[in-house]
PDB file of C-alpha atoms in Angstrom:
ATOM      1  CA  MET A   1       0.000   0.000   0.000  1.00  0.00           C
ATOM      2  CA  PRO A   2       1.468   3.411  -0.979  1.00  0.00           C
ATOM      3  CA  LYS A   3       2.223   5.901   1.749  1.00  0.00           C
ATOM      4  CA  PRO A   4      -0.012   8.995   1.843  1.00  0.00           C
ATOM      5  CA  ILE A   5       1.620  12.285   0.965  1.00  0.00           C
ATOM      6  CA  ARG A   6       1.899  14.437   4.074  1.00  0.00           C
ATOM      7  CA  THR A   7       1.406  18.130   3.622  1.00  0.00           C
ATOM      8  CA  SER A   8       2.409  20.640   6.197  1.00  0.00           C
ATOM      9  CA  ARG A   9       0.017  22.881   8.059  1.00  0.00           C
ATOM     10  CA  ARG A  10       1.573  25.915   6.366  1.00  0.00           C
ATOM     11  CA  THR A  11       0.646  24.529   2.959  1.00  0.00           C
ATOM     12  CA  TRP A  12      -3.002  24.108   3.999  1.00  0.00           C
ATOM     13  CA  VAL A  13      -3.144  27.608   5.487  1.00  0.00           C
ATOM     14  CA  ALA A  14      -1.561  29.098   2.365  1.00  0.00           C
ATOM     15  CA  ALA A  15      -4.084  27.254   0.157  1.00  0.00           C
ATOM     16  CA  TRP A  16      -7.012  28.585   2.220  1.00  0.00           C
ATOM     17  CA  VAL A  17      -5.625  32.124   2.101  1.00  0.00           C
ATOM     18  CA  VAL A  18      -5.346  31.951  -1.690  1.00  0.00           C
ATOM     19  CA  LEU A  19      -8.873  30.551  -2.055  1.00  0.00           C
ATOM     20  CA  CYS A  20     -10.364  33.188   0.262  1.00  0.00           C
ATOM     21  CA  ALA A  21      -8.555  36.016  -1.534  1.00  0.00           C
ATOM     22  CA  ALA A  22      -9.746  34.700  -4.909  1.00  0.00           C
ATOM     23  CA  GLY A  23     -13.331  34.464  -3.605  1.00  0.00           C
ATOM     24  CA  LEU A  24     -13.264  37.999  -2.226  1.00  0.00           C
ATOM     25  CA  ALA A  25     -11.820  39.363  -5.460  1.00  0.00           C
ATOM     26  CA  ALA A  26     -14.459  37.544  -7.532  1.00  0.00           C
ATOM     27  CA  THR A  27     -17.267  38.799  -5.275  1.00  0.00           C
ATOM     28  CA  ALA A  28     -16.019  42.383  -5.468  1.00  0.00           C
ATOM     29  CA  GLY A  29     -15.778  42.145  -9.243  1.00  0.00           C
ATOM     30  CA  LEU A  30     -19.293  40.765  -9.587  1.00  0.00           C
ATOM     31  CA  ASN A  31     -20.775  43.367  -7.251  1.00  0.00           C
ATOM     32  CA  ALA A  32     -19.106  46.207  -9.140  1.00  0.00           C
ATOM     33  CA  SER A  33     -20.229  44.985 -12.540  1.00  0.00           C
ATOM     34  CA  SER A  34     -23.852  44.311 -11.661  1.00  0.00           C
ATOM     35  CA  ALA A  35     -24.818  47.752 -10.414  1.00  0.00           C
ATOM     36  CA  PRO A  36     -28.336  48.472 -11.658  1.00  0.00           C
ATOM     37  CA  ASP A  37     -28.852  51.316 -14.073  1.00  0.00           C
ATOM     38  CA  PRO A  38     -30.849  54.202 -12.621  1.00  0.00           C
ATOM     39  CA  ARG A  39     -34.453  54.216 -13.751  1.00  0.00           C
ATOM     40  CA  PRO A  40     -35.269  57.108 -16.050  1.00  0.00           C
ATOM     41  CA  GLU A  41     -37.747  59.509 -14.549  1.00  0.00           C
ATOM     42  CA  LYS A  42     -41.071  59.423 -16.286  1.00  0.00           C
ATOM     43  CA  PRO A  43     -43.504  62.304 -16.238  1.00  0.00           C
ATOM     44  CA  VAL A  44     -46.146  62.088 -13.544  1.00  0.00           C
ATOM     45  CA  SER A  45     -49.730  62.877 -14.372  1.00  0.00           C
ATOM     46  CA  ALA A  46     -51.452  65.651 -12.469  1.00  0.00           C
ATOM     47  CA  GLU A  47     -53.873  63.085 -11.062  1.00  0.00           C
ATOM     48  CA  CYS A  48     -51.020  60.992  -9.633  1.00  0.00           C
ATOM     49  CA  ALA A  49     -49.249  64.051  -8.258  1.00  0.00           C
ATOM     50  CA  GLU A  50     -52.449  65.093  -6.491  1.00  0.00           C
ATOM     51  CA  TYR A  51     -52.985  61.581  -5.114  1.00  0.00           C
ATOM     52  CA  VAL A  52     -49.405  61.323  -3.796  1.00  0.00           C
ATOM     53  CA  ALA A  53     -49.606  64.815  -2.262  1.00  0.00           C
ATOM     54  CA  ASP A  54     -52.854  63.824  -0.521  1.00  0.00           C
ATOM     55  CA  ILE A  55     -51.257  60.700   0.945  1.00  0.00           C
ATOM     56  CA  GLU A  56     -48.192  62.655   2.087  1.00  0.00           C
ATOM     57  CA  ARG A  57     -50.490  65.213   3.738  1.00  0.00           C
ATOM     58  CA  ARG A  58     -52.439  62.452   5.498  1.00  0.00           C
ATOM     59  CA  LEU A  59     -49.205  60.815   6.664  1.00  0.00           C
ATOM     60  CA  ALA A  60     -47.891  64.092   8.086  1.00  0.00           C
ATOM     61  CA  GLU A  61     -51.199  64.721   9.841  1.00  0.00           C
ATOM     62  CA  ALA A  62     -51.231  61.204  11.321  1.00  0.00           C
ATOM     63  CA  ARG A  63     -47.643  61.616  12.552  1.00  0.00           C
ATOM     64  CA  ARG A  64     -48.506  64.887  14.279  1.00  0.00           C
ATOM     65  CA  GLU A  65     -51.555  63.366  15.980  1.00  0.00           C
ATOM     66  CA  SER A  66     -49.996  60.068  17.048  1.00  0.00           C
ATOM     67  CA  GLY A  67     -46.417  61.022  17.785  1.00  0.00           C
ATOM     68  CA  GLY A  68     -45.133  58.375  15.358  1.00  0.00           C
ATOM     69  CA  ASP A  69     -45.802  55.358  17.597  1.00  0.00           C
ATOM     70  CA  GLU A  70     -48.732  53.910  15.702  1.00  0.00           C
ATOM     71  CA  ILE A  71     -49.223  52.017  12.462  1.00  0.00           C
ATOM     72  CA  LEU A  72     -50.927  53.837   9.636  1.00  0.00           C
ATOM     73  CA  ALA A  73     -52.601  51.813   6.896  1.00  0.00           C
ATOM     74  CA  PHE A  74     -54.260  52.839   3.645  1.00  0.00           C
ATOM     75  CA  SER A  75     -56.575  50.823   1.496  1.00  0.00           C
ATOM     76  CA  ARG A  76     -55.319  49.924  -1.964  1.00  0.00           C
ATOM     77  CA  VAL A  77     -58.688  50.600  -3.552  1.00  0.00           C
ATOM     78  CA  ARG A  78     -59.000  53.885  -5.438  1.00  0.00           C
ATOM     79  CA  THR A  79     -62.072  54.815  -7.351  1.00  0.00           C
ATOM     80  CA  GLY A  80     -62.526  57.329 -10.109  1.00  0.00           C
ATOM     81  CA  THR A  81     -58.997  57.269 -11.507  1.00  0.00           C
ATOM     82  CA  GLY A  82     -57.581  55.445 -14.479  1.00  0.00           C
ATOM     83  CA  ASP A  83     -53.924  56.078 -13.632  1.00  0.00           C
ATOM     84  CA  ASP A  84     -51.814  53.545 -11.809  1.00  0.00           C
ATOM     85  CA  CYS A  85     -49.725  55.640  -9.429  1.00  0.00           C
ATOM     86  CA  GLY A  86     -48.193  52.739  -7.505  1.00  0.00           C
ATOM     87  CA  ASP A  87     -44.653  53.234  -8.819  1.00  0.00           C
ATOM     88  CA  GLU A  88     -44.686  56.968  -8.171  1.00  0.00           C
ATOM     89  CA  LEU A  89     -46.127  56.497  -4.678  1.00  0.00           C
ATOM     90  CA  ARG A  90     -43.557  53.809  -3.854  1.00  0.00           C
ATOM     91  CA  ASP A  91     -40.695  56.032  -5.072  1.00  0.00           C
ATOM     92  CA  ARG A  92     -41.872  59.043  -3.076  1.00  0.00           C
ATOM     93  CA  LEU A  93     -42.496  57.138   0.166  1.00  0.00           C
ATOM     94  CA  GLN A  94     -39.380  54.939   0.006  1.00  0.00           C
ATOM     95  CA  GLY A  95     -37.491  57.227   2.402  1.00  0.00           C
ATOM     96  CA  ASP A  96     -40.103  56.865   5.153  1.00  0.00           C
ATOM     97  CA  ARG A  97     -39.108  53.290   5.986  1.00  0.00           C
TER      98      ARG A  97
END
């Protein structure tokens, strides 16, 4: 039976260091190359702008009344409008989280 090749502890540590460095370099390269392109701003209809302003006003009013310790919920149902303002509303309120 052949004798197993013995490798020193330094060799194993050096191999792990090389593998970790290669993994970190690959991760950094992938993260840098996959940055999403900024979304182009699209014009907002007057109806959407009014709707978003109304929600922002209601949020500010609720914060003043409650002190910011309560949960505020809005229904998703809107009647009388044909515009879908979900993207605009999400973009405007993103900073409140």
